[in-house]
Amino acid sequence: MKFQKLGRTAKGTAIVNLLSLDSGEKISAIIPIQNIAEGKYLLMATKNGVIKKTPLAEYDSSRRTGLQGIALKDDDELISVKLTDGEDNVVMVTKRRSMYYI
């Protein structure tokens, strides 16, 4: 989806009005990306400790409905999405001070 560049005083449109979201769906993260390059990944982490690393090329789509990056269970929520080259180290820390090195 291409967006028109506007000046800083221009009145914009809310992003939820540009996508067809189902009832109860919400946008959890927006990642600015200049170009879809090989060797780049999106790393997603949820509150319940689910980690998903997906090649960025899988999101190269201009569907009006958008793409669902991760399926969440009812009691889970997305806490972070980061762009990575797949070589970064990830450390997860829980409330109970457990640490996981991925």
XYZ file of N, CA and C in Angstrom, residues 43 82 84-92 100-102:
42
model
N 10.707 -10.085 14.178
C 10.725 -10.891 15.391
C 9.607 -10.392 16.288
N 10.123 -6.364 16.300
C 11.376 -5.715 15.915
C 11.834 -6.227 14.559
N 14.909 -7.371 12.333
C 16.215 -7.947 12.627
C 16.836 -8.541 11.362
N 18.147 -8.765 11.428
C 18.831 -9.411 10.312
C 18.964 -10.919 10.543
N 18.386 -11.419 11.620
C 18.438 -12.841 11.927
C 19.676 -13.246 12.704
N 20.595 -12.317 12.900
C 21.836 -12.600 13.623
C 21.832 -11.984 15.019
N 20.820 -11.197 15.340
C 20.753 -10.535 16.638
C 20.500 -11.542 17.754
N 20.985 -11.244 18.938
C 20.719 -12.057 20.118
C 19.488 -11.503 20.823
N 18.663 -12.402 21.355
C 17.439 -11.999 22.031
C 17.473 -12.555 23.449
N 17.166 -11.706 24.410
C 17.077 -12.118 25.809
C 15.672 -11.791 26.295
N 14.969 -12.804 26.788
C 13.634 -12.615 27.354
C 13.747 -12.747 28.861
N 15.806 -15.987 29.432
C 15.951 -16.918 28.317
C 16.757 -16.230 27.224
N 17.806 -16.890 26.798
C 18.689 -16.376 25.736
C 18.362 -17.134 24.469
N 17.948 -16.408 23.442
C 17.516 -17.037 22.192
C 18.481 -16.677 21.094
